[in-house]
Short mmCIF file of C-alpha atoms in Angstrom, two decimals:
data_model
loop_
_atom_site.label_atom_id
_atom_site.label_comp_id
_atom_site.label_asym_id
_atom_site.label_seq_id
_atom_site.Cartn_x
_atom_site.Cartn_y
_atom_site.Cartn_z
CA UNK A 1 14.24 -8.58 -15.48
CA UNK A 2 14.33 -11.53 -18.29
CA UNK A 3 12.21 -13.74 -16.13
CA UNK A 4 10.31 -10.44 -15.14
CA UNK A 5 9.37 -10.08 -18.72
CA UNK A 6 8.55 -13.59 -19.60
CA UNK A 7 6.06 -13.91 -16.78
CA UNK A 8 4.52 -11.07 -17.91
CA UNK A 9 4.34 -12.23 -21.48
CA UNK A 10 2.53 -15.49 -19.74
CA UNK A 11 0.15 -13.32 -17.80
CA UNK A 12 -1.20 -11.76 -21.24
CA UNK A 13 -1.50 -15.06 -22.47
CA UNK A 14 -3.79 -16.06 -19.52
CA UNK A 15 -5.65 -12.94 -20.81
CA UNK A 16 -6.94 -14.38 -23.56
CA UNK A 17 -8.94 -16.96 -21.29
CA UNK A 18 -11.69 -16.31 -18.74
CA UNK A 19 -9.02 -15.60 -15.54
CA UNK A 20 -8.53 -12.05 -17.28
CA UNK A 21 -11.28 -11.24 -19.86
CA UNK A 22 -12.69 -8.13 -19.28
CA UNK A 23 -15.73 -8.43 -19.58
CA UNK A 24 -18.21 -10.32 -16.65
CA UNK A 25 -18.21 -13.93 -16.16
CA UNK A 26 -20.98 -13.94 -13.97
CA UNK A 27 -23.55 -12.20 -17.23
CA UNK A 28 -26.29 -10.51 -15.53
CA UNK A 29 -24.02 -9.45 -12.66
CA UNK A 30 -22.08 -6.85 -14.62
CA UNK A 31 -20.93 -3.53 -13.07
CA UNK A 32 -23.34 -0.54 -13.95
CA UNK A 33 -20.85 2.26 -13.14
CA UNK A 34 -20.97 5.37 -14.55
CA UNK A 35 -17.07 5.48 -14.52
CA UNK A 36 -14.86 3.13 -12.92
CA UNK A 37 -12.65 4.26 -10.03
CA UNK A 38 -9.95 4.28 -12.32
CA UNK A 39 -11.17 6.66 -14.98
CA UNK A 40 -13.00 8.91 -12.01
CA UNK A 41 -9.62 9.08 -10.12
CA UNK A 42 -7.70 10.22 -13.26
CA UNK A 43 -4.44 11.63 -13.53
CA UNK A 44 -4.26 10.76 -9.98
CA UNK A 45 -4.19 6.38 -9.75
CA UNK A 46 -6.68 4.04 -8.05
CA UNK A 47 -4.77 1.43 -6.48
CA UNK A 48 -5.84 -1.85 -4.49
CA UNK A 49 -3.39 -4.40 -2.49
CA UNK A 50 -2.59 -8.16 -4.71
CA UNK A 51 -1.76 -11.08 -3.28
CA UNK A 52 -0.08 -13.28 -6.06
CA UNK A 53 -2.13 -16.28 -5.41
CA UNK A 54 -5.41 -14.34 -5.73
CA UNK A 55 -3.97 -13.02 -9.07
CA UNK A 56 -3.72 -17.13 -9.95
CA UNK A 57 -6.71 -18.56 -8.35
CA UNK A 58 -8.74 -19.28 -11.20
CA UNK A 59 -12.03 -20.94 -9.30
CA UNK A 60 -12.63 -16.88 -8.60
CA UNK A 61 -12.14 -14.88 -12.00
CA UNK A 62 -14.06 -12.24 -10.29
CA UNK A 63 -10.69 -10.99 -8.55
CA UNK A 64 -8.71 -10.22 -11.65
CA UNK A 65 -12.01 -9.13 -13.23
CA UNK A 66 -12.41 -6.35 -11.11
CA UNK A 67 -9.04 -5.93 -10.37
CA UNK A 68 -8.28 -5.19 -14.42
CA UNK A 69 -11.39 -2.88 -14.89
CA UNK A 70 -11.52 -0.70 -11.76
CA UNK A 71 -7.96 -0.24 -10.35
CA UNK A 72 -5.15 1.17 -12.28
CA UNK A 73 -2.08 0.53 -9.49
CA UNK A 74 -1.36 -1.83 -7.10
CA UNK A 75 0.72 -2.51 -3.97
CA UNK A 76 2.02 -6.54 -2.76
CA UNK A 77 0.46 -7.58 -0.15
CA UNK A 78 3.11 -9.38 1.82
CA UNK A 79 4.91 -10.69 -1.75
CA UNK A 80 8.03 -7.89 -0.78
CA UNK A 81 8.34 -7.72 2.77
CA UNK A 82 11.07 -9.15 4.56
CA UNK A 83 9.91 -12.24 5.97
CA UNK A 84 8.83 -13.33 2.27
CA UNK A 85 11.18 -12.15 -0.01
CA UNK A 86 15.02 -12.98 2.42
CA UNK A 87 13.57 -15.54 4.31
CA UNK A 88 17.07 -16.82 4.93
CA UNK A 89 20.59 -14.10 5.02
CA UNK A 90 21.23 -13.22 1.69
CA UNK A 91 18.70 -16.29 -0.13
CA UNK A 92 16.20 -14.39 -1.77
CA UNK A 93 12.69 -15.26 -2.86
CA UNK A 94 11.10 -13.21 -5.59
CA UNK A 95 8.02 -15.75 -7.02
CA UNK A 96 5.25 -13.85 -5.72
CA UNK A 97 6.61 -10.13 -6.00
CA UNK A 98 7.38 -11.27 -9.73
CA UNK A 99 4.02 -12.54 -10.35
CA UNK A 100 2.19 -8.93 -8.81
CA UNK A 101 5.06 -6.95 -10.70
CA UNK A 102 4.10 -8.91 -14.22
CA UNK A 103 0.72 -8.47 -13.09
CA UNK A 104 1.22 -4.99 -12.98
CA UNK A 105 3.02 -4.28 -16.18
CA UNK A 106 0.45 -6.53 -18.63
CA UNK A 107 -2.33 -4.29 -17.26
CA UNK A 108 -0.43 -0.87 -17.20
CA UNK A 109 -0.48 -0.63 -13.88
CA UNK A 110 0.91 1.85 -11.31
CA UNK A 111 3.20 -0.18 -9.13
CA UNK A 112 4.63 0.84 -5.66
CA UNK A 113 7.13 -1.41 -4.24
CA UNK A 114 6.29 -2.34 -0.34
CA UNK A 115 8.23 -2.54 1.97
CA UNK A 116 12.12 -2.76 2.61
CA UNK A 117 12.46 -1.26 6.21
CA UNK A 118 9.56 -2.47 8.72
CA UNK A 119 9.55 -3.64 12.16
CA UNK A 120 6.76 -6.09 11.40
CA UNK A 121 7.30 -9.42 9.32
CA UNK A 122 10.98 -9.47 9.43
CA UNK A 123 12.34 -12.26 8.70
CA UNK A 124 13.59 -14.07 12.27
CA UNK A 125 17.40 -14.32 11.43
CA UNK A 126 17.38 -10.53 11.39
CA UNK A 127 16.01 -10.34 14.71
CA UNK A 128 19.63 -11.57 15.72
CA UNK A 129 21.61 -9.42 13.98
CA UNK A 130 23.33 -6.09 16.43
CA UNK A 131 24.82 -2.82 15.06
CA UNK A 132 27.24 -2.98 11.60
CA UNK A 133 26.23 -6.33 11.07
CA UNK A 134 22.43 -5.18 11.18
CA UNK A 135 23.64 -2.08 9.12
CA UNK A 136 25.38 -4.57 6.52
CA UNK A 137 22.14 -6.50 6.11
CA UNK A 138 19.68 -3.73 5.63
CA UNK A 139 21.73 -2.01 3.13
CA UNK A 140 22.09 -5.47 1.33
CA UNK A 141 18.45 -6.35 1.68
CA UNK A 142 17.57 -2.66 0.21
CA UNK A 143 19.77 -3.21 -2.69
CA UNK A 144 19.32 -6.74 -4.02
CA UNK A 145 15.47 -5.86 -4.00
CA UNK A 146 15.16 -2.63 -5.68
CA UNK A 147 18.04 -3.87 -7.75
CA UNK A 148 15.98 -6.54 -8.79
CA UNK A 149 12.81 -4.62 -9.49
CA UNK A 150 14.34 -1.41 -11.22
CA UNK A 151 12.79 0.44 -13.32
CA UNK A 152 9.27 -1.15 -12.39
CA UNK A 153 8.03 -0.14 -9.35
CA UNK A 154 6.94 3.89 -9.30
CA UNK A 155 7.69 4.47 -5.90
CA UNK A 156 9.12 2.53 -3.34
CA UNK A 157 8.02 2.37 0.73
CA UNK A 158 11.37 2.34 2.17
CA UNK A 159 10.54 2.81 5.71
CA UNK A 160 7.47 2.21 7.30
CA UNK A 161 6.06 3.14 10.32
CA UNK A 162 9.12 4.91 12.33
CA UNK A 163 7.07 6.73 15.50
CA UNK A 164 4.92 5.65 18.22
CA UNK A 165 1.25 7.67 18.69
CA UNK A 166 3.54 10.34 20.77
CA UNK A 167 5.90 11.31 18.35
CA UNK A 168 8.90 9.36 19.65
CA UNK A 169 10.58 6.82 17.96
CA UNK A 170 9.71 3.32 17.60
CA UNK A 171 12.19 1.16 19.64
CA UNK A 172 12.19 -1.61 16.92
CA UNK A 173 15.20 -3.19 16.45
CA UNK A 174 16.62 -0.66 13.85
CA UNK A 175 16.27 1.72 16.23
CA UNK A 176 17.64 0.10 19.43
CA UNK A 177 20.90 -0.96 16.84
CA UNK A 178 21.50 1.86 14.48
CA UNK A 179 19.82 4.76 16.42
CA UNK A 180 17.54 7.02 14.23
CA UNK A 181 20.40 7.51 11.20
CA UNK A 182 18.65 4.11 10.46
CA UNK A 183 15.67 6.28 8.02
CA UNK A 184 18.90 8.00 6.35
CA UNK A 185 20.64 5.00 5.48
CA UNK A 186 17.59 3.75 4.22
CA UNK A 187 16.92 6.27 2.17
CA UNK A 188 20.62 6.85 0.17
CA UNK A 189 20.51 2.98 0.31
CA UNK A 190 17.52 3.32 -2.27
CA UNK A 191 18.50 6.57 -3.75
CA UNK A 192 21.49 4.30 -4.84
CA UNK A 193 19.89 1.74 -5.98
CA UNK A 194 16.99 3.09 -8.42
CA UNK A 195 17.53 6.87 -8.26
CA UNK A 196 14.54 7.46 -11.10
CA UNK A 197 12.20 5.46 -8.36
CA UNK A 198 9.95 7.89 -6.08
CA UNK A 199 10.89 7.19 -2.29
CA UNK A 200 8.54 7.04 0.56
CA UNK A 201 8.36 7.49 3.92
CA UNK A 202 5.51 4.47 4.32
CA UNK A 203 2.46 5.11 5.97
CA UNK A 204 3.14 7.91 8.59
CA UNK A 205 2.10 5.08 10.69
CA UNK A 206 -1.17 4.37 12.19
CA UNK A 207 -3.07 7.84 13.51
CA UNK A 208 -1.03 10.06 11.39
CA UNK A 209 -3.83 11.10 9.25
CA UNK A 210 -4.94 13.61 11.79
CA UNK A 211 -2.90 16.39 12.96
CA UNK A 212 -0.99 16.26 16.30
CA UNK A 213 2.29 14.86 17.60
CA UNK A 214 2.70 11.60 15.23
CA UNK A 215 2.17 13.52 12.12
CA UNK A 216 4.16 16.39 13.60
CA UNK A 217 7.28 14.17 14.34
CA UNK A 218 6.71 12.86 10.57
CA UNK A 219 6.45 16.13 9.23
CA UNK A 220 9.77 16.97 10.90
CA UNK A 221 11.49 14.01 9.43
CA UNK A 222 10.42 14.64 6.28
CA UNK A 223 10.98 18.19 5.97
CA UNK A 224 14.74 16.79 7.32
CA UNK A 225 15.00 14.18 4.42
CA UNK A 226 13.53 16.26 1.92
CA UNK A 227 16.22 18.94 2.36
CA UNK A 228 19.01 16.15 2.05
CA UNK A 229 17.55 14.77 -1.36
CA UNK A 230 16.38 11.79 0.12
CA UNK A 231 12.63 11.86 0.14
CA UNK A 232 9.64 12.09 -2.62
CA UNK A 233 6.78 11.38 -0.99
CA UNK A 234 5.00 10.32 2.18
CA UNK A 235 2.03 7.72 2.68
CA UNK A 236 -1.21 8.47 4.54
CA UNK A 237 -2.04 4.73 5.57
CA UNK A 238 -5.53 4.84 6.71
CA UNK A 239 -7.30 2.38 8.53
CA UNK A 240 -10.27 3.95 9.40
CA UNK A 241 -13.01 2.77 12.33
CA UNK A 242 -16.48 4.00 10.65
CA UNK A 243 -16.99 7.76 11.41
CA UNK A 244 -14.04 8.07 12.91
CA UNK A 245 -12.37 9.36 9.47
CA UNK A 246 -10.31 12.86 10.31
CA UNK A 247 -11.83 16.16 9.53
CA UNK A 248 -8.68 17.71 9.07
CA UNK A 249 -6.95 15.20 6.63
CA UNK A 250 -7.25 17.54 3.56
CA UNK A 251 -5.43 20.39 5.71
CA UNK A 252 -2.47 17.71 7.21
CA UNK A 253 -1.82 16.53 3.87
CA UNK A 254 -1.25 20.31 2.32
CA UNK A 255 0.97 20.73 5.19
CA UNK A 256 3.35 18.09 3.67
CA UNK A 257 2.79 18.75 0.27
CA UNK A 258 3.73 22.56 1.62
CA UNK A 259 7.40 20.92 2.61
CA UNK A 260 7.92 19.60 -0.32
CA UNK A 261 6.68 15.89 -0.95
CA UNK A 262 3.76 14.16 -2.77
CA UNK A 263 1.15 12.18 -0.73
CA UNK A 264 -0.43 9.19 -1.30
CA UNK A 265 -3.70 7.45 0.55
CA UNK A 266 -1.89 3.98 0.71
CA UNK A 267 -3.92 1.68 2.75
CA UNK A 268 -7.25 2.73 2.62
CA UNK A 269 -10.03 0.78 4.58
CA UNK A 270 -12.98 1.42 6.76
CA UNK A 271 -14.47 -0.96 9.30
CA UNK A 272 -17.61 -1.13 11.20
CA UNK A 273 -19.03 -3.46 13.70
CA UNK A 274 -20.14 -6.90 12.15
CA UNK A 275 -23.14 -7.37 10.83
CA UNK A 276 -23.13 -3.82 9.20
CA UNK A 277 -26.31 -1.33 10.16
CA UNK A 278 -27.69 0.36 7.67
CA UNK A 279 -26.33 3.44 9.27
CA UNK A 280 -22.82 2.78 8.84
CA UNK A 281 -22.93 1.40 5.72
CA UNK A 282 -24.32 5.09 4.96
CA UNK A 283 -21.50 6.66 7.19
CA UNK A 284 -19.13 4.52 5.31
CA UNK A 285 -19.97 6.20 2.09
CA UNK A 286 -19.58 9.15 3.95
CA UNK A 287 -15.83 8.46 4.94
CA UNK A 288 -15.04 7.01 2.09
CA UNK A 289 -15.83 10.11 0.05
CA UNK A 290 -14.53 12.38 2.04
CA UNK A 291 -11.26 10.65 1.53
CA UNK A 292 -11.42 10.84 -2.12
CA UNK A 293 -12.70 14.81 -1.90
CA UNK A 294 -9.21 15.41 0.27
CA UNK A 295 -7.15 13.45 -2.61
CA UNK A 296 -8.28 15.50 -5.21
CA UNK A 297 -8.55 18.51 -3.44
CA UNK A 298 -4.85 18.41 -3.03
CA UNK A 299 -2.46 18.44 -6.08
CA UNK A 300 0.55 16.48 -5.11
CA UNK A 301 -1.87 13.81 -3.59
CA UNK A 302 -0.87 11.40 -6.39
CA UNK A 303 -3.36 8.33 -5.70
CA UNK A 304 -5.20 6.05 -3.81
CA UNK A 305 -4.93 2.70 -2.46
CA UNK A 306 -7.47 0.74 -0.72
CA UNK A 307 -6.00 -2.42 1.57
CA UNK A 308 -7.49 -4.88 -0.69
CA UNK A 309 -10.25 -5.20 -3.35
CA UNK A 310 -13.21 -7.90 -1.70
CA UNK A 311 -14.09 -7.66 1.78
CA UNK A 312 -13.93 -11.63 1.32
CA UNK A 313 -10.22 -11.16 1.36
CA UNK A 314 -10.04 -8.19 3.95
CA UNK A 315 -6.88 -8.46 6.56
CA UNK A 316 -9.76 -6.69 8.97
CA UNK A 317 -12.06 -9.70 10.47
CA UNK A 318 -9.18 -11.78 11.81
CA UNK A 319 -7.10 -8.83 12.75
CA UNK A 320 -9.85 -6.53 14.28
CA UNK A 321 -12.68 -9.56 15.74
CA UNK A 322 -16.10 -8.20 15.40
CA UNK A 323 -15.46 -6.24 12.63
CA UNK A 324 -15.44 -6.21 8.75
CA UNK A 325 -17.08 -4.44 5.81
CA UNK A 326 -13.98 -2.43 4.95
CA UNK A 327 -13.93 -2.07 1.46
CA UNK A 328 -15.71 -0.52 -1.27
CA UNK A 329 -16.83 -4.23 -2.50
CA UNK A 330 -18.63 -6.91 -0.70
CA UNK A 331 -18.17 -10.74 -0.26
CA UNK A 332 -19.50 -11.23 -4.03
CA UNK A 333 -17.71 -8.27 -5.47
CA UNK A 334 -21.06 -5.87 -5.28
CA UNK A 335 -20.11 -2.78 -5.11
CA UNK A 336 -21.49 -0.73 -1.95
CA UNK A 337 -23.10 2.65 -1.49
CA UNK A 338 -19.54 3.68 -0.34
CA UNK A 339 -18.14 3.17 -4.24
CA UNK A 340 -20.74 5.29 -5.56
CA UNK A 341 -19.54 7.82 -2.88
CA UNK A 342 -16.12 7.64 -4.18
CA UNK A 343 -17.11 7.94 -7.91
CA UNK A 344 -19.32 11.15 -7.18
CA UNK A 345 -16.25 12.71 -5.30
CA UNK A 346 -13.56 11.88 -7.66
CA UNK A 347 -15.89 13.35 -10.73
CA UNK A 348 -17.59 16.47 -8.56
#
């Protein structure tokens, strides 16, 4: 927490040069909102995904730019996964979830702490590990990171993406060792370790959004974990194809606020074919607002997050080939028909 609060002291000092003034470095490009999304989402939080060296990369002050005047929360990137932050048993790297948690506090941001249980980017060495000794590790790995963070992060994504599209489990290797009593251990692991932190089921996994088996299985789980004290809140993660966004996402999210937890939109992007028609960029806007319009419709939906803040940056072209134009700014940070969408919902 010392070197926590020194890096953060550095980061304001930074401020005070072009990397963080808020105001546009590019003159006659400045943004001609209305409201940004942060004051138009209000109470509720506007959040984007950092990556720590986009944070530093002074050749594009556009990044922080926008990322100081329109977003008010923010989840790492990769900075606290597994692979990145235990590389190596028990040798733990926290540079680059430092630098987005300083980030985060000099710009009074909303931070949520991603992610300590995942079957994805684990670090190899785990990928050895069988029963106890697997146990032993997770509950370690939960620990020394929220240990290390507490008190910063609002809410924490303890376990992500538990079920396969038919409501079954995911055989992942928590699974296959520890049997589904993995999510519980989890869960008093972090309890433990920062009980004022808000704990999340991560994600309800891919095709959650809608209702049907996946979301039912979730909603099972954490109507389960809810009654045992262990769960605050589950994440809608929302990787949306272009009109393909869920009708009934305002109606599936009630149900879980109805058992008891908050929900948050926590990965929020929306692709199209490559180059973009004029009709999907239109469709996008769509989408993208009725998104925002489920948010605030519901109470306990506490925020938004979109995967990212530039579609120059997006995770979507190299992960999804022939497609791209995901987010709610451009290659040059120009904001699209889409963010006027999501304005005009979150102030209707």
């Amino acid at each position: 927490m010392v070197f926590l609060s020194w890096l953060a002291g550095a980061i304001s000092l930074l401020g005070s040069s072009s990397l963080y003034a808020v105001a546009s470095p590019v003159g006659s490009r400045a943004f001609s909102f209305p409201e940004t999304l942060k004051e138009a989402a209000y109470p509720r939080y506007f959040g984007n995904s950092l990556l720590s060296g986009h944070i530093l990369n002074m050749s594009d002050p556009l990044f922080d730019f926008t990322a100081i005047t329109q977003f008010s929360a923010a989840t790492p990137e990769n900075e606290m996964k597994w692979q990145v932050i235990e590389p190596y048993q028990n040798e733990f790297n926290f540079t680059g979830g430092d630098i987005v948690a300083a980030f985060a506090m000099v710009n009074n941001y909303t931070l949520r702490g991603h992610n300590l249980v995942w079957y994805s980017q684990l670090a190899p060495w785990v990928m050895n590990l069988t029963g106890t000794e697997l146990e032993s590790a997770m509950i370690n790995h939960i620990t020394v990171v929220m240990e290390h963070y507490k008190g910063i992060p609002y809410a924490w994504d303890v376990v992500n993406e538990p079920f396969n599209d038919d409501g079954t489990y995911r055989e992942d290797i928590f699974y296959n060792e520890l049997g589904p009593g993995y999510i519980e251990t989890a869960l008093r692991t972090a309890r433990a370790a920062d009980p004022h932190a808000k704990l999340y089921i991560y994600s309800i996994d891919y095709n959650i959004e809608w209702q049907g088996v996946k979301s039912d299985a979730m909603l099972s789980l954490a109507m389960n974990m809810t009654a045992l004290g262990l769960l605050d809140g589950v994440g809608f993660e929302s990787h949306f194809i272009v009109g393909e966004t869920p009708g009934d996402i305002q109606q599936n999210m009630e149900r879980f606020t109805a058992a008891g937890v908050e929900v948050a939109v926590t990965e929020l992007d929306i692709r199209m074919p490559t180059p973009p028609t004029e009709a999907n960029i239109m469709q996008q806007a769509t989408d993208y607002s009725t998104v925002a319009t489920a948010c605030k419709a519901v109470a306990k939906c506490v925020g938004i997050t979109t995967w990212g803040i530039t579609d120059m940056y997006s995770w979507v072209p190299s992960t999804f080939p022939g497609y791209g134009y995901a987010l709610l700014f451009d290659d040059y940070y120009q904001p699209k028909p889409a963010t006027n969408a999501t304005l005009a919902a979150l102030t209707a």
